[in-house]
Short mmCIF file of C-alpha atoms in Angstrom, two decimals:
data_model
loop_
_atom_site.label_atom_id
_atom_site.label_comp_id
_atom_site.label_asym_id
_atom_site.label_seq_id
_atom_site.Cartn_x
_atom_site.Cartn_y
_atom_site.Cartn_z
CA MET E 1 125.27 113.97 76.26
CA ASP E 2 125.58 112.37 72.84
CA THR E 3 122.43 111.30 71.10
CA ARG E 4 123.13 107.59 71.40
CA ASN E 5 123.35 107.84 75.16
CA GLU E 6 120.23 110.01 75.23
CA THR E 7 118.30 107.44 73.22
CA TRP E 8 119.41 104.66 75.54
CA ARG E 9 118.30 106.71 78.54
CA ASN E 10 114.90 107.41 76.99
CA ASP E 11 114.46 103.72 76.23
CA PHE E 12 115.35 102.84 79.79
CA VAL E 13 112.79 105.30 81.18
CA LEU E 14 110.11 103.98 78.82
CA VAL E 15 110.73 100.35 79.78
CA ALA E 16 110.92 101.26 83.48
CA ALA E 17 107.63 103.12 83.16
CA LEU E 18 106.04 100.19 81.36
CA CYS E 19 107.10 97.28 83.51
CA PRO E 20 104.73 97.59 86.46
CA LEU E 21 101.79 97.97 84.09
CA LEU E 22 102.72 95.32 81.55
CA ALA E 23 100.73 92.51 83.13
CA ALA E 24 97.52 94.53 82.77
CA SER E 25 97.78 94.39 78.98
CA ASP E 26 96.04 91.01 78.65
CA THR E 27 93.02 92.48 76.87
CA LEU E 28 92.51 95.71 74.95
CA VAL E 29 89.96 96.93 77.49
CA SER E 30 92.08 96.35 80.58
CA ALA E 31 95.11 97.86 78.79
CA LEU E 32 93.03 100.94 78.00
CA THR E 33 91.70 101.19 81.57
CA VAL E 34 95.11 100.94 83.20
CA GLY E 35 96.76 103.10 80.52
CA LEU E 36 94.26 105.92 80.89
CA ALA E 37 94.35 105.69 84.69
CA ALA E 38 98.15 105.91 84.58
CA LEU E 39 98.02 108.84 82.14
CA VAL E 40 95.50 110.81 84.21
CA SER E 41 97.24 110.21 87.52
CA ALA E 42 100.66 110.94 85.98
CA LEU E 43 99.44 114.28 84.65
CA ALA E 44 97.72 115.21 87.91
CA ALA E 45 100.70 114.22 90.05
CA SER E 46 103.24 115.88 87.72
CA GLY E 47 101.16 119.05 87.65
CA ILE E 48 101.28 119.22 91.44
CA ILE E 49 104.99 118.40 91.51
CA ALA E 50 105.77 120.96 88.79
CA ALA E 51 103.84 123.59 90.76
CA LEU E 52 105.88 122.76 93.84
CA GLY E 53 108.96 122.63 91.62
CA HIS E 54 111.30 125.32 92.89
CA TRP E 55 110.29 124.71 96.51
CA LEU E 56 111.60 121.18 96.41
CA GLU E 57 115.15 120.29 97.16
CA ARG E 58 116.62 117.09 95.86
CA ASP E 59 116.28 115.29 99.19
CA LEU E 60 112.58 116.00 99.43
CA ARG E 61 111.83 115.16 95.85
CA PHE E 62 111.50 111.41 96.10
CA LEU E 63 109.35 111.59 99.21
CA THR E 64 107.11 114.15 97.55
CA VAL E 65 106.75 112.14 94.35
CA VAL E 66 105.80 109.00 96.26
CA LEU E 67 103.34 110.72 98.60
CA VAL E 68 101.68 112.83 95.91
CA THR E 69 101.30 109.98 93.39
CA THR E 70 99.99 107.61 96.06
CA LEU E 71 97.31 110.09 97.12
CA VAL E 72 96.36 110.90 93.51
CA VAL E 73 96.07 107.20 92.63
CA ALA E 74 94.03 106.50 95.78
CA ILE E 75 91.57 109.23 94.74
CA LEU E 76 91.39 107.89 91.18
CA ASP E 77 90.91 104.34 92.45
CA LEU E 78 87.89 105.40 94.52
CA MET E 79 86.38 107.19 91.52
CA LEU E 80 86.89 104.13 89.30
CA SER E 81 85.33 101.82 91.93
CA ALA E 82 82.33 104.10 92.09
CA TRP E 83 81.69 104.76 88.40
CA PHE E 84 83.59 102.15 86.38
CA HIS E 85 83.55 99.25 88.79
CA VAL E 86 83.54 96.47 86.19
CA ALA E 87 86.63 97.87 84.48
CA ARG E 88 88.15 98.50 87.90
CA GLN E 89 87.63 94.85 88.81
CA SER E 90 89.70 93.50 85.93
CA ALA E 91 92.46 96.09 86.29
CA GLY E 92 92.20 96.67 90.03
CA LEU E 93 95.38 95.02 91.19
CA TYR E 94 97.56 96.88 88.73
CA LEU E 95 96.17 100.34 89.49
CA LEU E 96 97.92 100.15 92.83
CA LEU E 97 101.24 99.73 91.02
CA ILE E 98 100.91 103.09 89.27
CA PRO E 99 102.66 105.03 92.08
CA ALA E 100 105.70 102.74 91.73
CA ASN E 101 105.66 103.35 88.01
CA LEU E 102 105.40 107.13 88.38
CA ALA E 103 108.14 107.22 90.99
CA LEU E 104 110.44 105.46 88.49
CA VAL E 105 109.51 107.96 85.80
CA HIS E 106 110.18 110.95 88.04
CA LEU E 107 113.45 109.60 89.33
CA ASN E 108 114.67 109.33 85.76
CA THR E 109 113.65 112.79 84.60
CA GLU E 110 115.78 115.79 85.47
CA PRO E 111 114.71 117.29 88.81
CA HIS E 112 114.09 120.84 87.67
CA ALA E 113 113.69 120.21 83.99
CA ARG E 114 111.55 122.77 82.23
CA GLY E 115 108.47 121.33 80.68
CA LEU E 116 108.28 118.46 83.18
CA LEU E 117 104.60 118.16 82.43
CA ARG E 118 105.19 117.90 78.70
CA ARG E 119 107.87 115.25 79.09
CA VAL E 120 105.72 113.17 81.42
CA ALA E 121 102.75 113.54 79.06
CA THR E 122 104.83 112.40 76.06
CA LEU E 123 106.21 109.46 78.00
CA MET E 124 102.85 108.36 79.35
CA LEU E 125 101.23 108.64 75.92
CA ALA E 126 103.95 106.33 74.64
CA VAL E 127 103.18 103.97 77.53
CA VAL E 128 99.46 104.00 76.67
CA GLY E 129 100.31 103.36 73.01
CA VAL E 130 102.51 100.37 73.81
CA LEU E 131 99.93 98.98 76.26
CA LEU E 132 97.20 99.23 73.61
CA VAL E 133 99.29 97.49 70.95
CA MET E 134 100.17 94.74 73.41
CA GLY E 135 96.60 94.44 74.67
CA LEU E 136 95.34 94.07 71.11
CA ALA E 137 97.99 91.49 70.23
CA ARG E 138 97.74 89.44 73.42
CA GLU E 139 93.96 89.35 73.35
CA ALA E 140 93.90 88.34 69.69
CA VAL E 141 96.46 85.56 70.22
CA GLY E 142 95.33 84.37 73.63
CA ARG E 143 91.58 84.70 73.37
CA GLY E 144 90.86 85.02 69.69
CA SER E 145 88.82 88.14 70.27
CA VAL E 146 88.95 91.92 70.21
CA LEU E 147 87.25 94.17 72.79
CA HIS E 148 86.41 91.44 75.31
CA ASP E 149 84.51 93.02 78.23
CA ALA E 150 84.18 96.31 76.34
CA GLN E 151 80.85 96.98 78.07
CA ALA E 152 82.83 97.58 81.22
CA LEU E 153 84.30 100.76 79.80
CA ILE E 154 81.96 102.16 77.17
CA GLY E 155 78.60 100.69 78.12
CA SER E 156 76.27 98.89 75.75
CA HIS E 157 78.05 100.20 72.64
CA GLY E 158 80.91 97.85 73.39
CA ARG E 159 80.69 94.64 71.44
CA GLU E 160 83.16 91.81 71.56
CA ILE E 161 84.44 90.77 68.15
CA THR E 162 85.37 87.13 67.88
CA LEU E 163 88.23 86.45 65.49
CA PHE E 164 88.29 82.72 66.02
CA ARG E 165 86.75 80.47 68.63
CA VAL E 166 89.21 79.01 71.09
CA ASP E 167 89.08 77.77 74.64
CA MET E 168 91.45 80.37 76.11
CA GLY E 169 93.65 79.32 73.17
CA PHE E 170 97.20 80.32 73.81
CA LEU E 171 97.22 80.65 77.58
CA LEU E 172 100.82 81.83 77.77
CA ALA E 173 99.91 85.00 75.89
CA MET E 174 97.29 85.82 78.53
CA LEU E 175 99.48 85.20 81.57
CA PRO E 176 101.90 87.84 82.91
CA PRO E 177 104.99 86.22 81.29
CA GLY E 178 103.24 86.67 77.94
CA ALA E 179 103.44 90.42 78.50
CA PHE E 180 107.23 90.32 78.75
CA ILE E 181 107.53 88.10 75.71
CA ALA E 182 105.27 90.50 73.80
CA LEU E 183 107.36 93.47 74.93
CA GLY E 184 110.51 91.67 73.80
CA LEU E 185 109.00 91.05 70.37
CA LEU E 186 107.90 94.68 70.16
CA LEU E 187 111.39 95.93 71.02
CA ALA E 188 112.89 93.53 68.48
CA VAL E 189 110.62 94.90 65.75
CA ARG E 190 111.52 98.47 66.69
CA ASN E 191 115.25 97.79 66.74
CA TRP E 192 114.99 96.03 63.40
CA LEU E 193 113.17 99.03 61.89
CA ARG E 194 115.74 101.41 63.36
CA ALA E 195 118.65 99.30 62.09
CA SER E 196 117.24 99.04 58.59
CA ARG E 197 116.75 102.83 58.54
CA THR E 198 120.37 103.50 59.56
CA ASN E 199 121.57 101.07 56.93
CA ALA E 200 119.54 102.84 54.27
CA GLN E 201 121.17 106.18 55.06
CA MET M 1 119.63 146.61 103.93
CA ASP M 2 121.80 144.14 105.82
CA THR M 3 120.81 143.33 109.35
CA PRO M 4 122.79 140.99 111.55
CA GLY M 5 119.97 138.48 111.70
CA GLY M 6 119.30 138.70 107.94
CA PRO M 7 121.35 135.90 106.39
CA GLU M 8 120.55 133.52 109.21
CA HIS M 9 116.89 134.29 108.84
CA ASP M 10 117.15 133.61 105.11
CA THR M 11 118.71 130.18 105.47
CA ARG M 12 116.13 129.18 107.99
CA ARG M 13 113.40 130.27 105.64
CA SER M 14 114.82 128.35 102.72
CA SER M 15 114.92 125.14 104.73
CA ALA M 16 111.45 125.51 106.24
CA ALA M 17 109.57 126.79 103.21
CA PRO M 18 109.74 123.57 101.16
CA LEU M 19 108.48 121.58 104.11
CA ILE M 20 105.60 123.96 104.59
CA ALA M 21 104.73 123.85 100.89
CA LEU M 22 104.92 120.06 100.94
CA ALA M 23 102.79 119.78 104.07
CA ALA M 24 100.18 122.16 102.64
CA THR M 25 100.01 120.22 99.37
CA LEU M 26 99.68 116.89 101.15
CA ALA M 27 97.01 118.30 103.47
CA ALA M 28 95.07 119.51 100.42
CA LEU M 29 95.38 116.09 98.77
CA VAL M 30 94.28 114.27 101.92
CA ALA M 31 91.29 116.61 102.14
CA ALA M 32 90.49 115.80 98.50
CA LEU M 33 90.79 112.07 99.25
CA ILE M 34 88.39 112.37 102.18
CA TRP M 35 85.93 114.33 100.06
CA VAL M 36 86.08 111.80 97.20
CA ALA M 37 85.72 108.92 99.69
CA HIS M 38 82.62 110.66 101.01
CA ILE M 39 80.92 111.20 97.63
CA THR M 40 81.83 107.75 96.28
CA ARG M 41 80.68 105.82 99.33
CA GLU M 42 77.12 105.45 98.14
CA PRO M 43 77.86 104.39 94.53
CA ILE M 44 80.47 101.90 95.75
CA ALA M 45 78.01 100.39 98.22
CA LEU M 46 75.42 100.21 95.43
CA ASN M 47 77.88 98.44 93.14
CA ARG M 48 78.62 95.91 95.84
CA GLN M 49 74.91 95.46 96.47
CA SER M 50 74.19 94.94 92.78
CA ARG M 51 76.84 92.24 92.60
CA VAL M 52 75.24 90.51 95.57
CA SER M 53 71.76 90.68 94.11
CA ALA M 54 73.01 89.47 90.71
CA ALA M 55 74.63 86.47 92.43
CA LEU M 56 71.43 85.79 94.41
CA GLU M 57 69.40 85.94 91.21
CA ALA M 58 71.76 83.45 89.55
CA LEU M 59 71.46 81.08 92.53
CA LEU M 60 67.74 81.13 93.20
CA PRO M 61 65.24 80.19 90.49
CA PRO M 62 62.50 82.84 90.20
CA GLY M 63 59.25 81.74 91.82
CA SER M 64 60.98 79.47 94.30
CA TYR M 65 60.54 82.08 97.02
CA ASP M 66 58.24 84.94 97.95
CA ASN M 67 60.09 86.91 100.62
CA ASP M 68 62.45 89.85 100.21
CA VAL M 69 65.67 87.84 100.41
CA LEU M 70 67.96 90.89 100.46
CA ALA M 71 66.17 92.23 103.53
CA ASP M 72 65.54 88.95 105.38
CA THR M 73 69.04 88.46 106.78
CA ILE M 74 70.85 87.62 109.97
CA GLU M 75 74.53 87.79 110.77
CA VAL M 76 76.47 84.88 112.22
CA ARG M 77 80.04 84.52 113.41
CA ALA M 78 81.99 81.30 113.00
CA PRO M 79 85.63 82.04 112.14
CA GLU M 80 86.57 78.34 112.08
CA LEU M 81 83.90 77.22 109.63
CA LEU M 82 83.08 80.35 107.66
CA GLY M 83 86.64 81.55 107.19
CA THR M 84 86.41 85.07 108.56
CA GLU M 85 86.49 86.88 111.88
CA GLN M 86 83.83 89.24 110.53
CA PRO M 87 80.12 88.51 110.88
CA VAL M 88 78.83 86.56 107.87
CA VAL M 89 75.53 87.53 106.27
CA VAL M 90 72.92 84.81 105.86
CA TYR M 91 69.99 85.47 103.51
CA ARG M 92 66.88 83.48 104.40
CA VAL M 93 64.78 82.24 101.50
CA ARG M 94 61.15 81.42 102.28
CA LYS M 95 57.94 80.56 100.51
CA ASP M 96 54.52 80.80 102.17
CA GLY M 97 56.35 81.40 105.43
CA ARG M 98 58.21 78.09 105.25
CA PRO M 99 62.02 78.01 104.98
CA VAL M 100 63.24 77.07 101.49
CA ALA M 101 66.95 77.74 101.59
CA ALA M 102 69.69 79.80 103.19
CA VAL M 103 72.34 81.71 101.27
CA LEU M 104 75.59 82.24 103.18
CA ARG M 105 78.56 84.42 102.32
CA PRO M 106 81.58 82.50 103.64
CA VAL M 107 85.19 83.28 102.82
CA ALA M 108 87.79 80.83 101.54
CA PRO M 109 90.73 82.28 103.50
CA ASP M 110 93.46 80.29 101.75
CA GLY M 111 93.18 81.36 98.10
CA TYR M 112 96.38 81.69 96.11
CA ARG M 113 96.32 85.47 96.26
CA GLY M 114 94.25 86.26 99.29
CA PRO M 115 90.76 85.43 100.50
CA ILE M 116 88.02 84.40 98.06
CA GLU M 117 84.52 85.65 98.91
CA LEU M 118 81.87 83.07 98.13
CA MET M 119 78.13 82.85 98.09
CA VAL M 120 76.73 79.41 98.88
CA ALA M 121 73.02 78.62 98.56
CA ILE M 122 71.92 75.60 100.59
CA ALA M 123 68.40 74.15 100.36
CA TYR M 124 66.59 73.56 103.64
CA ASP M 125 67.38 69.82 103.54
CA GLY M 126 71.13 70.54 103.34
CA THR M 127 71.86 70.00 99.63
CA ILE M 128 73.70 72.69 97.76
CA ILE M 129 71.70 74.77 95.28
CA GLY M 130 74.72 76.57 93.91
CA VAL M 131 77.99 78.38 94.59
CA GLN M 132 79.08 81.77 93.26
CA VAL M 133 82.33 83.67 93.66
CA LEU M 134 81.69 87.25 94.73
CA ARG M 135 85.21 88.56 94.93
CA HIS M 136 88.70 87.16 94.44
CA ASN M 137 92.25 88.09 93.47
CA GLU M 138 93.21 84.82 91.78
CA THR M 139 95.50 84.83 88.76
CA PRO M 140 93.59 85.43 85.52
CA GLY M 141 93.75 82.32 83.33
CA LEU M 142 95.05 80.10 86.14
CA GLY M 143 93.36 80.30 89.53
CA ALA M 144 90.50 82.33 88.07
CA GLN M 145 89.53 79.68 85.53
CA PHE M 146 86.18 79.27 87.26
CA GLU M 147 85.09 82.50 85.63
CA THR M 148 86.34 81.86 82.09
CA ARG M 149 87.76 78.60 80.86
CA ARG M 150 86.01 76.38 83.40
CA ALA M 151 82.86 78.43 83.80
CA ASP M 152 80.95 75.21 84.57
CA TRP M 153 83.27 74.21 87.42
CA LEU M 154 81.16 75.86 90.13
CA ASP M 155 78.07 74.03 88.80
CA ALA M 156 79.56 70.74 90.04
CA PHE M 157 78.59 71.70 93.59
CA ALA M 158 74.86 71.72 92.86
CA GLY M 159 73.07 68.79 94.47
CA LEU M 160 75.92 67.80 96.76
CA SER M 161 75.62 67.65 100.52
CA LEU M 162 77.72 66.86 103.57
CA SER M 163 77.33 63.09 103.03
CA ASN M 164 77.43 63.15 99.21
CA PRO M 165 80.29 62.65 98.46
CA PRO M 166 81.56 61.17 101.78
CA GLN M 167 83.74 63.46 103.83
CA GLN M 168 87.17 62.15 102.76
CA ARG M 169 86.32 62.76 99.10
CA TRP M 170 85.25 66.37 99.69
CA THR M 171 88.47 67.71 98.16
CA VAL M 172 90.28 67.97 94.82
CA ARG M 173 91.27 64.81 92.92
CA LYS M 174 94.92 65.44 93.65
CA ASP M 175 94.15 64.92 97.37
CA GLY M 176 92.02 61.85 96.67
CA GLY M 177 88.74 63.70 96.34
CA ASP M 178 85.98 64.08 93.77
CA PHE M 179 86.63 67.59 92.48
CA ASP M 180 88.63 68.59 89.42
CA ALA M 181 91.49 71.01 89.89
CA PHE M 182 92.43 73.48 87.15
CA THR M 183 95.31 73.05 84.76
CA GLY M 184 98.20 74.76 86.52
CA ALA M 185 96.20 75.75 89.59
CA THR M 186 95.32 73.48 92.49
CA ILE M 187 95.34 75.93 95.38
CA THR M 188 92.28 77.91 94.30
CA PRO M 189 89.93 74.93 93.74
CA ARG M 190 91.20 73.29 96.93
CA ALA M 191 90.42 76.46 98.90
CA ILE M 192 86.94 76.79 97.42
CA VAL M 193 86.04 73.11 97.96
CA LYS M 194 87.20 73.28 101.57
CA ALA M 195 85.27 76.48 102.22
CA VAL M 196 82.08 75.01 100.72
CA ARG M 197 82.37 71.84 102.80
CA ARG M 198 82.90 73.82 105.99
CA THR M 199 79.91 75.97 105.14
CA LEU M 200 77.84 72.78 104.88
CA GLU M 201 79.14 71.70 108.29
CA PHE M 202 78.15 75.04 109.73
CA TYR M 203 74.70 74.76 108.16
CA HIS M 204 74.26 71.22 109.46
CA THR M 205 74.85 72.19 113.08
CA ASN M 206 73.10 75.56 113.00
CA ARG M 207 70.18 75.00 110.64
CA GLU M 208 67.25 75.75 112.92
CA ARG M 209 68.94 78.81 114.37
CA LEU M 210 69.50 80.25 110.89
CA TYR M 211 65.80 80.46 110.01
CA GLU M 212 64.63 81.95 113.32
#
């Protein structure tokens, strides 16, 4: 596979992995909650799937991925409801989309690839990174604040920083479509950087 | 050493082994899920309880009652008026043994994204003390504006009763009523207003029974 094709494939997997979680990036805190939950459950589920690795035939793979990720996310969801219930409340709906997200990731990685765990970890770290950038940007634009609801995640140390006072300012940035617009802008910036680098060479 | 049954035995093993490994893994995960559900049951119940007591605290001014409201409850069933097939908890608020108010937990079944769990405090004479939303799935920034942008919206219920405003105006402005809707979201406020009015109806016909 030539590198151009490889890059395109990696981009596709990243965007596919991001999409179900995008809407949760309306504030930095909910982006962090969902991102970490996705990272932890992805690692746990991939660990189990990697351990089962050579037992699994292609036909069984999809079924296994869906069942294992669903169970792992259900366990994580219970733990969040018990010990981080405020954060769970704001991100709750999107946690249940994590299995869909992980199934997409696994379908697009080679079945018996060595270092499955490492690839999933790299990918999910990228997802967390993008979610955080988008959470920061959307919260700043839409709400004029940073770390809204931070107490939910890190207790009394969390303090909301107000950048400017608005009444839910730019509502579009906070709503789910704002997430896709933000992702589009982010991709545009990245492509621009990449293009200017190739031109420089 | 080759035996006649050897190869056949091998193929059977290779088709059954993955299934066994899969079943064992899933059984282990289900066992883990049951265990986690067991150890998290108490903290989850506590979280729910703390949300209820926080809402009660917000609704009832301190000193207006002297009984243990969280313990002085009955359960009622009225699917038509209270929006749920499940029994609805009613907290009785008393002072010096006399009834002061009742706090009901009705459900607005027709929210935009599923049922909205409410808490409605009604004074003994039938006027509303306040309304709180306990749980909802409304869209952040649109249907859920009652918790951010229009945080004062729920306050508009205080002081109203079944006859104030008259029944035909107990709805959102868009339907000819007295209540504001939210920018871009009518369904949520409509559902909440309807649920509150029906709760008042329920209170009106069942008042004496509620304090027994």
